[in-house]
Each structure stands twice: as structure tokens, then as C-alpha cells.
Tab-separated table of N, CA and C in Angstrom:
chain	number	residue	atom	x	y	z
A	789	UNK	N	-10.362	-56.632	-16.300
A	789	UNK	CA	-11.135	-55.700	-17.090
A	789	UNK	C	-12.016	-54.888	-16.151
A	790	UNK	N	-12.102	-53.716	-16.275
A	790	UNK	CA	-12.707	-52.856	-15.286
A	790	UNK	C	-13.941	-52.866	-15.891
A	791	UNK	N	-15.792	-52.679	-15.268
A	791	UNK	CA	-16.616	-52.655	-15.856
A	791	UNK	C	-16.965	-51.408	-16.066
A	792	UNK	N	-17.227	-51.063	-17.332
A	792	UNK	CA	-17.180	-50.172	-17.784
A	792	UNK	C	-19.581	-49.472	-17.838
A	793	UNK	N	-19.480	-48.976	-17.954
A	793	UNK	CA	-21.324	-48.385	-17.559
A	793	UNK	C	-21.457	-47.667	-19.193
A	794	UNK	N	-23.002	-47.402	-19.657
A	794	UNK	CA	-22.855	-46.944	-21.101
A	794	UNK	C	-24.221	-46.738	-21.135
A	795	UNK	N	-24.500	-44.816	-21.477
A	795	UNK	CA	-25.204	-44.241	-21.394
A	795	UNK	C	-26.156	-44.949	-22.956
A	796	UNK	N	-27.449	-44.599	-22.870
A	796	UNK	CA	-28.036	-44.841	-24.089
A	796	UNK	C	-27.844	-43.976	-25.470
A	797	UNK	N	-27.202	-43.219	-25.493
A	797	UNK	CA	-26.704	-42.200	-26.484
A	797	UNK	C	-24.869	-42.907	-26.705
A	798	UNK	N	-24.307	-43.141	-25.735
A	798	UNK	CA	-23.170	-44.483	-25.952
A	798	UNK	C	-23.265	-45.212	-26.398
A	799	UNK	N	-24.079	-46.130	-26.419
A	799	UNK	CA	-24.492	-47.204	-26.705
A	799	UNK	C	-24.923	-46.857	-28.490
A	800	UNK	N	-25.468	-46.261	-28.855
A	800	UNK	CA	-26.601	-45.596	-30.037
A	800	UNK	C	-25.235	-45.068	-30.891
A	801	UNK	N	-24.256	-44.915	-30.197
A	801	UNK	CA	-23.188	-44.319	-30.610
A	801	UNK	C	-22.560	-45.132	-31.163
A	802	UNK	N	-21.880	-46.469	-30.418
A	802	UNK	CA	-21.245	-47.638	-30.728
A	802	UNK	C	-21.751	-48.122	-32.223
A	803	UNK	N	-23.123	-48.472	-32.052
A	803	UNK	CA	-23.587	-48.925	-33.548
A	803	UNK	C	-23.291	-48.130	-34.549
A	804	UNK	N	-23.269	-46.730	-34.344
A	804	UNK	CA	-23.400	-45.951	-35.647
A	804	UNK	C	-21.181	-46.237	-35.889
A	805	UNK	N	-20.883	-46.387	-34.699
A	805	UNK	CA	-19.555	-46.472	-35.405
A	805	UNK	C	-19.151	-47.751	-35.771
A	806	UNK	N	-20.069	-49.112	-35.448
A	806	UNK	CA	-19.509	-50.347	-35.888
A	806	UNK	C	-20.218	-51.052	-37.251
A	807	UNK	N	-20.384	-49.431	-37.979
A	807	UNK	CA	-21.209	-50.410	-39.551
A	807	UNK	C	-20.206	-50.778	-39.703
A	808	UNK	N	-20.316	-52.236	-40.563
A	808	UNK	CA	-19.481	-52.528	-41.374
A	808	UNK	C	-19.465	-52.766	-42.741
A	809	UNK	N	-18.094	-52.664	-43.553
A	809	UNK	CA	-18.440	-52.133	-45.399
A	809	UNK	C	-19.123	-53.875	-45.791
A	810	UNK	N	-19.015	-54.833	-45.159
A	810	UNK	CA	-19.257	-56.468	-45.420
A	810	UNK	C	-19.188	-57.187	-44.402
A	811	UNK	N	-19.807	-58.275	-44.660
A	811	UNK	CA	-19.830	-59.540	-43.709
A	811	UNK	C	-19.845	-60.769	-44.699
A	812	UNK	N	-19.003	-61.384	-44.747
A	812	UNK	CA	-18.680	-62.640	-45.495
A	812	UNK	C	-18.720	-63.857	-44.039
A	813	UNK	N	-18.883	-65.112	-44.928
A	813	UNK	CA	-18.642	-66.304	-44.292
A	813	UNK	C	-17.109	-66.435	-43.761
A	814	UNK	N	-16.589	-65.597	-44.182
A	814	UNK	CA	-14.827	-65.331	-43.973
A	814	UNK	C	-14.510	-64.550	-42.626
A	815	UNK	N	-15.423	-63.523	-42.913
A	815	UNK	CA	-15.459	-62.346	-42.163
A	815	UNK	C	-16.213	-62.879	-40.341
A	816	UNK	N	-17.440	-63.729	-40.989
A	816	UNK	CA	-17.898	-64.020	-39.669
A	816	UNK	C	-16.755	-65.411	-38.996
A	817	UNK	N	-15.922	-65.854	-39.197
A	817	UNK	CA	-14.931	-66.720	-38.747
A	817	UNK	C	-13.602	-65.797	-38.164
A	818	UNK	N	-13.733	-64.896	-38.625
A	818	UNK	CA	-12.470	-64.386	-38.665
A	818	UNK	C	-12.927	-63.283	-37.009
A	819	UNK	N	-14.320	-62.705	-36.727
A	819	UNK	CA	-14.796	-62.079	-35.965
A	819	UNK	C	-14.678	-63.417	-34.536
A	820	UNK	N	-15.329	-64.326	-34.852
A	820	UNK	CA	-15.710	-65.067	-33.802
A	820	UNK	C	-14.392	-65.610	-33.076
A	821	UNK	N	-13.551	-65.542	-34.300
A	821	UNK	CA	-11.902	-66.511	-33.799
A	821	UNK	C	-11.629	-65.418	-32.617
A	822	UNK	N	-11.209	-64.193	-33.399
A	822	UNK	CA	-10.694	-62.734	-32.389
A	822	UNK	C	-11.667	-62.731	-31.026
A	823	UNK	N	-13.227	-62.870	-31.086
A	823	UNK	CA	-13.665	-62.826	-29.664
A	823	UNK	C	-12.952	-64.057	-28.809
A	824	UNK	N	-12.982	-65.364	-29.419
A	824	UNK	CA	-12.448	-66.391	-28.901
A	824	UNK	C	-11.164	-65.745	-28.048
A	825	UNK	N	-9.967	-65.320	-28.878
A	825	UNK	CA	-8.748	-65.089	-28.010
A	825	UNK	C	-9.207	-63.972	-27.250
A	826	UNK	N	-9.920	-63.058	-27.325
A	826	UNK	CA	-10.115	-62.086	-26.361
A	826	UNK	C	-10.625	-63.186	-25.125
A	827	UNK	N	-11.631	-63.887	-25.493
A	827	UNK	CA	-11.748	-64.524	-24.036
A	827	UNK	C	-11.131	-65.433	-23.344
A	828	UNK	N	-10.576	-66.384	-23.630
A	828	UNK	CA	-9.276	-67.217	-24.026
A	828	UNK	C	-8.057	-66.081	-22.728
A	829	UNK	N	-7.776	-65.247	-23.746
A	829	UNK	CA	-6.778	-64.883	-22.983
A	829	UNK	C	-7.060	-63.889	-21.524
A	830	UNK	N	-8.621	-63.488	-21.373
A	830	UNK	CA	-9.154	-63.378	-19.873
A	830	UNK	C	-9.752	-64.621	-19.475
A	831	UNK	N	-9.622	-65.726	-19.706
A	831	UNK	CA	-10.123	-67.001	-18.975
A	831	UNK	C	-11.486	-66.725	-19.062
A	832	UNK	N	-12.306	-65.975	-19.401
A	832	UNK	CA	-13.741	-65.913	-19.878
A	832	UNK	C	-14.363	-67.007	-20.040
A	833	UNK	N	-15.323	-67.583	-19.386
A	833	UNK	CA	-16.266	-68.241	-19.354
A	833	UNK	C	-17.595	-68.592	-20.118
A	834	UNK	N	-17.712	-68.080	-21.614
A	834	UNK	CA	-18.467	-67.331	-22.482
A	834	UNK	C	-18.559	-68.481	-23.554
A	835	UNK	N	-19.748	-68.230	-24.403
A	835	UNK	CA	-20.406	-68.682	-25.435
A	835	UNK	C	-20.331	-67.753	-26.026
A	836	UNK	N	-19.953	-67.848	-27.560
A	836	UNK	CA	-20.115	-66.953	-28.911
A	836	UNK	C	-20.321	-67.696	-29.593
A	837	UNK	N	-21.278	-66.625	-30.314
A	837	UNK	CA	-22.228	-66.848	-31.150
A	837	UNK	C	-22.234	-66.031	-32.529
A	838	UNK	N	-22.439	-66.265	-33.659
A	838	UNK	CA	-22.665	-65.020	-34.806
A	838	UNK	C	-23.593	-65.685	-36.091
A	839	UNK	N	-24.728	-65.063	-36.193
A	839	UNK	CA	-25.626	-65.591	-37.256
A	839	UNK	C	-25.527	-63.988	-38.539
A	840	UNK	N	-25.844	-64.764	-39.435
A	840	UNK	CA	-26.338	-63.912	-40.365
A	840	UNK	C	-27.923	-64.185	-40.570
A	841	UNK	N	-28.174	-63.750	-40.505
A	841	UNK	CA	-30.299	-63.920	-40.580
A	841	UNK	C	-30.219	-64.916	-40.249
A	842	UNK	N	-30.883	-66.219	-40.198
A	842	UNK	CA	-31.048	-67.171	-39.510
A	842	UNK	C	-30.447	-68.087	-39.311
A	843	UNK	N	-28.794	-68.300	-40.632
A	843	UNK	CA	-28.195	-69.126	-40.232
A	843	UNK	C	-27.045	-68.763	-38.749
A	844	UNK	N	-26.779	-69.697	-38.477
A	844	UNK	CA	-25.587	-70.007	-37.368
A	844	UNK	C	-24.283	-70.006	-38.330
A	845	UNK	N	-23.661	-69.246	-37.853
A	845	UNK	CA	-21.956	-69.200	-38.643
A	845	UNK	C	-20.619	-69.316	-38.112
A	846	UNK	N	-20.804	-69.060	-36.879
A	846	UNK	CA	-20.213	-69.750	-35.785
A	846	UNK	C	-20.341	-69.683	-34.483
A	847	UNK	N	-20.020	-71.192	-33.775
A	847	UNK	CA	-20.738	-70.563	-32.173
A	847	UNK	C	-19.593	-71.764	-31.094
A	848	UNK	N	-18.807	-71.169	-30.161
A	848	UNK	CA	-17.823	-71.332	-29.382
A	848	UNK	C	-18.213	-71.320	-28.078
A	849	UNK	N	-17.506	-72.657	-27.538
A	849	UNK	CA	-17.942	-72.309	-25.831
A	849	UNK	C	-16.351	-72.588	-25.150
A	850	UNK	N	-16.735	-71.729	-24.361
A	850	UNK	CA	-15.350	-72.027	-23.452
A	850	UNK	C	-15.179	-72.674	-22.101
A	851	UNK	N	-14.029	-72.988	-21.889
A	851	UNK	CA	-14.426	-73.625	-20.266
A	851	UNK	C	-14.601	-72.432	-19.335
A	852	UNK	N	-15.809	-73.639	-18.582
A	852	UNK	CA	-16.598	-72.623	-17.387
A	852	UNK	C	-18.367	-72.280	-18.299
A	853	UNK	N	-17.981	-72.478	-19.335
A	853	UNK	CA	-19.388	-71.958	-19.649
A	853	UNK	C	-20.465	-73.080	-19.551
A	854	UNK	N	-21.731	-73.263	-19.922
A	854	UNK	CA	-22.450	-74.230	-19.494
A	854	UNK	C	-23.448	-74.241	-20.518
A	855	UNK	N	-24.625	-74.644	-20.556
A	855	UNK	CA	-25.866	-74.887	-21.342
A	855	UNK	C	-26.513	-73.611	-21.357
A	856	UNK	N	-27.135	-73.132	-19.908
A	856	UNK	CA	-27.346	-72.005	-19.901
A	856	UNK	C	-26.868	-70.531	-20.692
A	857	UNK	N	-25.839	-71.071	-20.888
A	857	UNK	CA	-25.118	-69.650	-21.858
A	857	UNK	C	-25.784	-69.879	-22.874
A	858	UNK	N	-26.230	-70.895	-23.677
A	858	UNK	CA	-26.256	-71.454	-24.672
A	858	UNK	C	-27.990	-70.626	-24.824
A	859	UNK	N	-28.895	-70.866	-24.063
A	859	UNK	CA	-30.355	-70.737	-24.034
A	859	UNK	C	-29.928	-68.912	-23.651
A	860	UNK	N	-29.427	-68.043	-22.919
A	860	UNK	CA	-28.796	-67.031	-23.237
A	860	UNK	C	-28.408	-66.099	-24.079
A	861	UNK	N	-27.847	-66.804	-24.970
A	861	UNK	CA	-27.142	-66.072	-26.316
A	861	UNK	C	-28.532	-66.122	-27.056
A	862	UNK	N	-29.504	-67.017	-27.321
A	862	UNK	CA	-30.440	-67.295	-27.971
A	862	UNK	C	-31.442	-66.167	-27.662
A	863	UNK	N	-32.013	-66.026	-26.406
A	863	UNK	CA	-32.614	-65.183	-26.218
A	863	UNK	C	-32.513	-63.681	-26.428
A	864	UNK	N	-31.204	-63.570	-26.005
A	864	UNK	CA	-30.509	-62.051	-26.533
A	864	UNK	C	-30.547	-61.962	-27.824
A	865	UNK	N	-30.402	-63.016	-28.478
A	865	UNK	CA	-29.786	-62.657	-30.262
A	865	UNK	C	-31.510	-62.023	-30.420
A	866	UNK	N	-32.420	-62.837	-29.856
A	866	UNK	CA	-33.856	-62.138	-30.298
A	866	UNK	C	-34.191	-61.171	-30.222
A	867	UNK	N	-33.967	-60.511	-29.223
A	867	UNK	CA	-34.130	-59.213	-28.995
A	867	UNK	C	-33.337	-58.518	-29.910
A	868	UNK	N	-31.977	-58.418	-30.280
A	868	UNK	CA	-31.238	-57.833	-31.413
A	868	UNK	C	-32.007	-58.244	-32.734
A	869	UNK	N	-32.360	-59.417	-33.016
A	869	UNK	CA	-32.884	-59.210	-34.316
A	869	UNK	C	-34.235	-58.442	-34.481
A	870	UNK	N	-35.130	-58.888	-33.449
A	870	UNK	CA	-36.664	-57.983	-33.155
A	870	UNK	C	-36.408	-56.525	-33.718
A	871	UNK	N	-35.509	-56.052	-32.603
A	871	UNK	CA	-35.248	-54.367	-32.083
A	871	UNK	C	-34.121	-53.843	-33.284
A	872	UNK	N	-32.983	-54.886	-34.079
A	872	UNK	CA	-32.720	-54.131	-34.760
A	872	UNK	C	-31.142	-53.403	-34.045
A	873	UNK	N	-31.173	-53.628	-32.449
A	873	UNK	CA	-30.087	-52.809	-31.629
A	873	UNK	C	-29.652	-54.362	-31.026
A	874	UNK	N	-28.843	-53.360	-30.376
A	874	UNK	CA	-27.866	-54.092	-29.242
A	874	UNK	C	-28.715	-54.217	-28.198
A	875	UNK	N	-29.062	-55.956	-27.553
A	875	UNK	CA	-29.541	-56.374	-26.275
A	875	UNK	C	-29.679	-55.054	-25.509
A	876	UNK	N	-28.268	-54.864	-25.100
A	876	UNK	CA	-28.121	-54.114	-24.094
A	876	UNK	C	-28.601	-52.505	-24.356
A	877	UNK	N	-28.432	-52.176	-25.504
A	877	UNK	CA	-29.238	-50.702	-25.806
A	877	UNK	C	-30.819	-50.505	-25.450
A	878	UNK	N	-31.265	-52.382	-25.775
A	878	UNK	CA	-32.742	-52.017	-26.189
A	878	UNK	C	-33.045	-51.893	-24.519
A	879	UNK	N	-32.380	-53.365	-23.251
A	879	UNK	CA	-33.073	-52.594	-22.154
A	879	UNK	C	-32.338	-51.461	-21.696
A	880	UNK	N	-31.737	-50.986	-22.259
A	880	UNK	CA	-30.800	-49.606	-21.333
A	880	UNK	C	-32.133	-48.559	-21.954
A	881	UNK	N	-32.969	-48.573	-23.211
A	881	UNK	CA	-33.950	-47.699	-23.495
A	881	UNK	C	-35.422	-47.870	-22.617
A	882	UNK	N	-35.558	-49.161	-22.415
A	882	UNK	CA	-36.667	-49.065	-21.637
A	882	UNK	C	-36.232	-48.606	-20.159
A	883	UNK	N	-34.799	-48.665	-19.638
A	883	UNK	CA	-34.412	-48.449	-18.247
A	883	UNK	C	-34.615	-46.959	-17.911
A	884	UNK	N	-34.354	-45.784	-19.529
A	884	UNK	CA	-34.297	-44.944	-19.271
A	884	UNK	C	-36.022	-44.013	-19.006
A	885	UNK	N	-37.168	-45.040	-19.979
A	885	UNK	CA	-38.204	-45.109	-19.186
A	885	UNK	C	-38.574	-44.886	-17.820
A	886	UNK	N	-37.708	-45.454	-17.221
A	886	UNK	CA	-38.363	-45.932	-15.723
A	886	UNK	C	-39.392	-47.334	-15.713
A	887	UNK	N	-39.095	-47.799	-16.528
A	887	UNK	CA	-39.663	-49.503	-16.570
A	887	UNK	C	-38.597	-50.488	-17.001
A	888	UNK	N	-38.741	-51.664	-17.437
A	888	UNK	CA	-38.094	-52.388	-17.549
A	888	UNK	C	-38.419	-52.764	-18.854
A	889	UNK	N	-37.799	-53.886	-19.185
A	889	UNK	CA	-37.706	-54.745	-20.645
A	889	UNK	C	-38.851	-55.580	-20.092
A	890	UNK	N	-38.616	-56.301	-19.426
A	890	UNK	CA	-39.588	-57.627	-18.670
A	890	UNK	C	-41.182	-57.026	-18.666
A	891	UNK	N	-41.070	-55.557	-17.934
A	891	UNK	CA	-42.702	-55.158	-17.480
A	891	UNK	C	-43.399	-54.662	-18.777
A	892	UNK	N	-42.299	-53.904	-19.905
A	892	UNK	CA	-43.355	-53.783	-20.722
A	892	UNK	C	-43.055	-53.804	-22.048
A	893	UNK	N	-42.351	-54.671	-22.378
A	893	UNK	CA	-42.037	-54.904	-23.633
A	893	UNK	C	-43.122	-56.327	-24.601
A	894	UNK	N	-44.196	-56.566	-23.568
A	894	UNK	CA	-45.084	-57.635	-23.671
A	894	UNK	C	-44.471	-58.558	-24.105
A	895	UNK	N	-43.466	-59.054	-24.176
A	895	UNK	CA	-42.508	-59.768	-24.842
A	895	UNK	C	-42.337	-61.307	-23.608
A	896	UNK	N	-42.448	-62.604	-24.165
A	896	UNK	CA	-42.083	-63.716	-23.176
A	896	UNK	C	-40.637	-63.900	-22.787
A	897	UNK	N	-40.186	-63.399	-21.816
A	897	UNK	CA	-38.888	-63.276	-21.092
A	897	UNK	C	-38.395	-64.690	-20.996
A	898	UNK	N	-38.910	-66.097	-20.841
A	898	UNK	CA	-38.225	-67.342	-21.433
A	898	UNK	C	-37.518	-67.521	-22.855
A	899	UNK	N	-38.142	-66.378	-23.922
A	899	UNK	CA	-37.658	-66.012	-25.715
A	899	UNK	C	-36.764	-65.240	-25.526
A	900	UNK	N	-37.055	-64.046	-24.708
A	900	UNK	CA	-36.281	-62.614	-25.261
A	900	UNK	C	-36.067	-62.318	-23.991
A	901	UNK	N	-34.635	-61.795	-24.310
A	901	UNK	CA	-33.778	-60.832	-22.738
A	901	UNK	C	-33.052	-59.963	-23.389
A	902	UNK	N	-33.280	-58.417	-23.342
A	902	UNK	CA	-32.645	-57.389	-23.515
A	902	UNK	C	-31.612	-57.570	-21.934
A	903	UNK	N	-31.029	-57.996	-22.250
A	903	UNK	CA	-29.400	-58.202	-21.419
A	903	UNK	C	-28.304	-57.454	-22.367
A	904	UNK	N	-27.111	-57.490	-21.526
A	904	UNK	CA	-26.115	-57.025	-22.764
A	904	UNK	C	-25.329	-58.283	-23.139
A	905	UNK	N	-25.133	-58.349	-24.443
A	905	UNK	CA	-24.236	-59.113	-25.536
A	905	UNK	C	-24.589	-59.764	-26.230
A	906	UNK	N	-25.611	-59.121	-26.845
A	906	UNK	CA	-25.828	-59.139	-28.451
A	906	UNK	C	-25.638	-57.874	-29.185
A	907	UNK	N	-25.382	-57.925	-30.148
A	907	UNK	CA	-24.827	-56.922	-30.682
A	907	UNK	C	-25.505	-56.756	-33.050
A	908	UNK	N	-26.098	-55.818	-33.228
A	908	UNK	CA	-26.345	-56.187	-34.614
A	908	UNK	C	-25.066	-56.198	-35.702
A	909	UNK	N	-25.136	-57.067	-36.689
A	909	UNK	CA	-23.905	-57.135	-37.350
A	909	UNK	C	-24.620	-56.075	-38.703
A	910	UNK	N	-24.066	-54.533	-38.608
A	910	UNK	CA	-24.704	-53.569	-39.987
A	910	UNK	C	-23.872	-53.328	-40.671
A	911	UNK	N	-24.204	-53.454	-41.743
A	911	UNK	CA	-23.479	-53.555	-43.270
A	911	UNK	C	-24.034	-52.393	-43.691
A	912	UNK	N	-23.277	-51.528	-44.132
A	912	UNK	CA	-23.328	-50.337	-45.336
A	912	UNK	C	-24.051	-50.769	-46.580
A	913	UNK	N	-25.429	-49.770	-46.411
A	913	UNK	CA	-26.264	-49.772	-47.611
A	913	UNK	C	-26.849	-51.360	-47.706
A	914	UNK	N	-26.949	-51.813	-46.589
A	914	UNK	CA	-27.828	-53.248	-46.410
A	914	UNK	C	-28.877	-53.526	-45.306
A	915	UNK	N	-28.422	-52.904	-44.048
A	915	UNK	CA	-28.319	-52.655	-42.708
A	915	UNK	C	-28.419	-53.676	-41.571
A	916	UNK	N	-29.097	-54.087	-41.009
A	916	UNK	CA	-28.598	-55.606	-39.753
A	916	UNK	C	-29.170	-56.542	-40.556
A	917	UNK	N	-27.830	-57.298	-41.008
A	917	UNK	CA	-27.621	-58.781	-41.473
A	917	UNK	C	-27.619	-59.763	-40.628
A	918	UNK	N	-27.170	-59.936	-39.183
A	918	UNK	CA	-27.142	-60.429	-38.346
A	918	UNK	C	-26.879	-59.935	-36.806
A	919	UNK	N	-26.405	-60.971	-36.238
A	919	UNK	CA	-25.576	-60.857	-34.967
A	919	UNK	C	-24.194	-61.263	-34.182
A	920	UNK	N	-23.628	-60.668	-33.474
A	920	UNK	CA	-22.586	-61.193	-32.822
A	920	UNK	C	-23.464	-61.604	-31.222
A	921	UNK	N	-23.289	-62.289	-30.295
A	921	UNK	CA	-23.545	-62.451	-29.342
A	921	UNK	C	-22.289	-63.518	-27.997
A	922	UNK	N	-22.224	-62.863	-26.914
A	922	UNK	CA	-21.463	-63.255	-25.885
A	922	UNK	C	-22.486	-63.479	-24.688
A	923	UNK	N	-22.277	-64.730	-23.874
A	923	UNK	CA	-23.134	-64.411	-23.646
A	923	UNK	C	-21.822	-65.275	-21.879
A	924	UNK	N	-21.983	-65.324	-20.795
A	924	UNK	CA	-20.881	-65.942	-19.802
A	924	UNK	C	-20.604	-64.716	-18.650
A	925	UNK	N	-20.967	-63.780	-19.070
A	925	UNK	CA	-19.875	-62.056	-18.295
A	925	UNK	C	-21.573	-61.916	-17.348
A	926	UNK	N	-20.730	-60.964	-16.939
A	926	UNK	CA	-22.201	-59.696	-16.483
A	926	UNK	C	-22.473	-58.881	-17.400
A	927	UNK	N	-23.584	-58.493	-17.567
A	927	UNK	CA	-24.410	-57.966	-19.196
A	927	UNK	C	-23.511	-57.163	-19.670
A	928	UNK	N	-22.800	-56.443	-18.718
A	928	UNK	CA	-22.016	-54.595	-19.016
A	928	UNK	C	-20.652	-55.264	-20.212
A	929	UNK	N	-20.306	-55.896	-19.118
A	929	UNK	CA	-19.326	-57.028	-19.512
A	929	UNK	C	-19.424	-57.802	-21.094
A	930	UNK	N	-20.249	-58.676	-21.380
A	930	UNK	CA	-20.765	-59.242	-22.044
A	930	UNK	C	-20.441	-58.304	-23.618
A	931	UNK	N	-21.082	-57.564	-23.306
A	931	UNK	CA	-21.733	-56.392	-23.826
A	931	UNK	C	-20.468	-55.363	-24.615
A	932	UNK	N	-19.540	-55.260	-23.594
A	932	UNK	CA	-18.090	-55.103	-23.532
A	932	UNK	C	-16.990	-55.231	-24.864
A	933	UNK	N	-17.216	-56.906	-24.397
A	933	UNK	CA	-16.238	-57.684	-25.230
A	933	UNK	C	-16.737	-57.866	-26.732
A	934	UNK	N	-18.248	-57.850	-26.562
A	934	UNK	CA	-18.403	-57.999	-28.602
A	934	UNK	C	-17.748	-56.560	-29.026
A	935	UNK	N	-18.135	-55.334	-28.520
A	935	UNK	CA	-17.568	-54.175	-28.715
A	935	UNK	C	-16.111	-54.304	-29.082
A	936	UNK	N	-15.274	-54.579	-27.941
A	936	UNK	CA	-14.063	-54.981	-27.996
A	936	UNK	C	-13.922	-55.854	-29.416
A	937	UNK	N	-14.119	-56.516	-29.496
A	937	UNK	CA	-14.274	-57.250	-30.691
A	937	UNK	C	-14.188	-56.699	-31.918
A	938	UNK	N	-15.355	-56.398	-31.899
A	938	UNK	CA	-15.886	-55.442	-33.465
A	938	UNK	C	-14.673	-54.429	-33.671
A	939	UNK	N	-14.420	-53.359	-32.889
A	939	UNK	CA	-13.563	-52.935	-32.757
A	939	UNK	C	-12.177	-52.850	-33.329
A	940	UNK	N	-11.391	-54.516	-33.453
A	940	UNK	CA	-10.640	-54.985	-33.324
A	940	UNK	C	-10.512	-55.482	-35.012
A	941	UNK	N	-12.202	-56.147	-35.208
A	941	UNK	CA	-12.194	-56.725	-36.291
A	941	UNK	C	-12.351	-55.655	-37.255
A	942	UNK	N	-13.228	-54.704	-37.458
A	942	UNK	CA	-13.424	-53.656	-37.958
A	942	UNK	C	-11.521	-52.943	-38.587
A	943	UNK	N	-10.752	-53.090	-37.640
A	943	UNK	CA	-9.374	-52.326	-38.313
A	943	UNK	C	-8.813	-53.242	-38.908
A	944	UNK	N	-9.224	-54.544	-39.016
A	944	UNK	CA	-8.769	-55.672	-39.913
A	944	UNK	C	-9.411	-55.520	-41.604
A	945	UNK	N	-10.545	-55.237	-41.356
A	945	UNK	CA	-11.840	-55.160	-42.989
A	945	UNK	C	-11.972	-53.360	-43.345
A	946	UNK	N	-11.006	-52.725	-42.250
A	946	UNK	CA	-10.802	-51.025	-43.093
A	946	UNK	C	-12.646	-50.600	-43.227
């Protein structure tokens, strides 16, 4: 997989094209399975994750991945639920600052990491119900594959 780079207007872009018309308990199994073989079949090293508001709905580790992924995905999903965006949008907005997520988001960086791969799960006429989160790659990466994902799952639910 080549790493791919993603402007903050890209990024801002992605969300507006990955509402989705629902999210069922069906729907979030059926999302997490598809990231699974996406990583699965790159030997991906990754933890997935997908909550709807606070519950857990499903969460996968693969070989190579570790605990750390685990405290990872957690932290990222916070920042997506806080901000409302994608991990990776929210620090790609403070980057375009000229500061960081860490320096001034007053935020405790042991809780919250605007990294990439979390991702908000938005429902039409509801708006972020939850999250998808990957968490094993390099952020770009990471970040990548829920895309890839959604993507994928999205031409399945029309």
C-alpha cells in the first residue's frame, strides 16, 4: 500500500462523503468483518474497533498487534468523539495552525491523540453516532484503511 498524504479540505471531504443512511448492530459487524479482511489480507498488524456512543460493538486484534494498540484506539476514539471528526483531521487542523494537537489543545495526551484512525460513524439526519477506529499502521496509514473500509462498506448499505 503506498502512503498516501491528505490535505485538511481532503480529509473534511472524506466525511462529507462517508455519511451513512444507518448504522445497525448488523451494519457495525458487517463494517468491522470487511476492515478485518482488508487487514488480514495485508498482514496488518492492527486493532479494530467500532462503538456506537459508548457501547463497544466490535473490536479485533490481529497478529503482531499488542496491548498498546489497544490503549491507542482508545485514545483516538476520544478525540473523534470530543471533535466530532476524524483523529487525523482534528490534528491535521491544528498542524495547519502551526502548532500541534499536544501544545494546544489543553487536552491530557495519556486520554486523547489526534493521530490518524479514528474515524466518526455519521448517519443522515442523526449525525456522529459513533466510531470506527484502526489503530497498528502509521497514522496516514491507519487512517487509510478505515477510509478504505467505509468505502467498501458504504457500496454494500447504497
Amino acid at each position: 500500500m503506498t502512503t498516501p498524504s491528505f490535505t485538511v479540505a481532503e480529509l473534511e471531504a472524506q466525511e462529507a462523503e462517508l455519511e451513512l443512511p444507518r448504522f445497525t448492530y448488523e451494519d457495525a459487524w458487517a463494517l468491522g468483518s470487511l476492515l478485518r479482511e482488508l487487514a488480514v489480507a495485508r498482514r496488518a498488524p492492527v486493532t479494530i474497533d467500532i462503538h456506537r456512543g459508548t457501547q463497544q460493538l466490535f473490536r479485533c486484534a490481529l497478529p503482531g498487534s499488542t496491548p498498546d494498540n489497544d490503549a491507542w484506539v482508545d485514545r483516538k476514539r476520544r478525540v473523534t468523539e470530543r471533535y466530532a471528526a476524524a483523529s487525523y483531521l482534528v490534528g491535521a487542523r491544528f498542524r495547519a495552525k502551526n502548532t500541534t494537537f499536544e501544545a494546544s489543545s489543553r487536552l491530557d495526551p495519556d486520554t486523547y491523540a489526534a493521530h490518524g484512525g479514528s474515524f466518526p460513524l455519521r448517519v443522515t439526519g442523526a449525525g456522529v453516532i459513533g466510531t470506527v477506529t484502526v489503530s497498528g499502521l502509521p497514522q496516514v496509514e491507519d487512517h487509510a484503511l478505515v477510509v478504505e473500509g467505509l468505502r467498501g462498506f458504504m457500496g454494500r448499505v447504497g
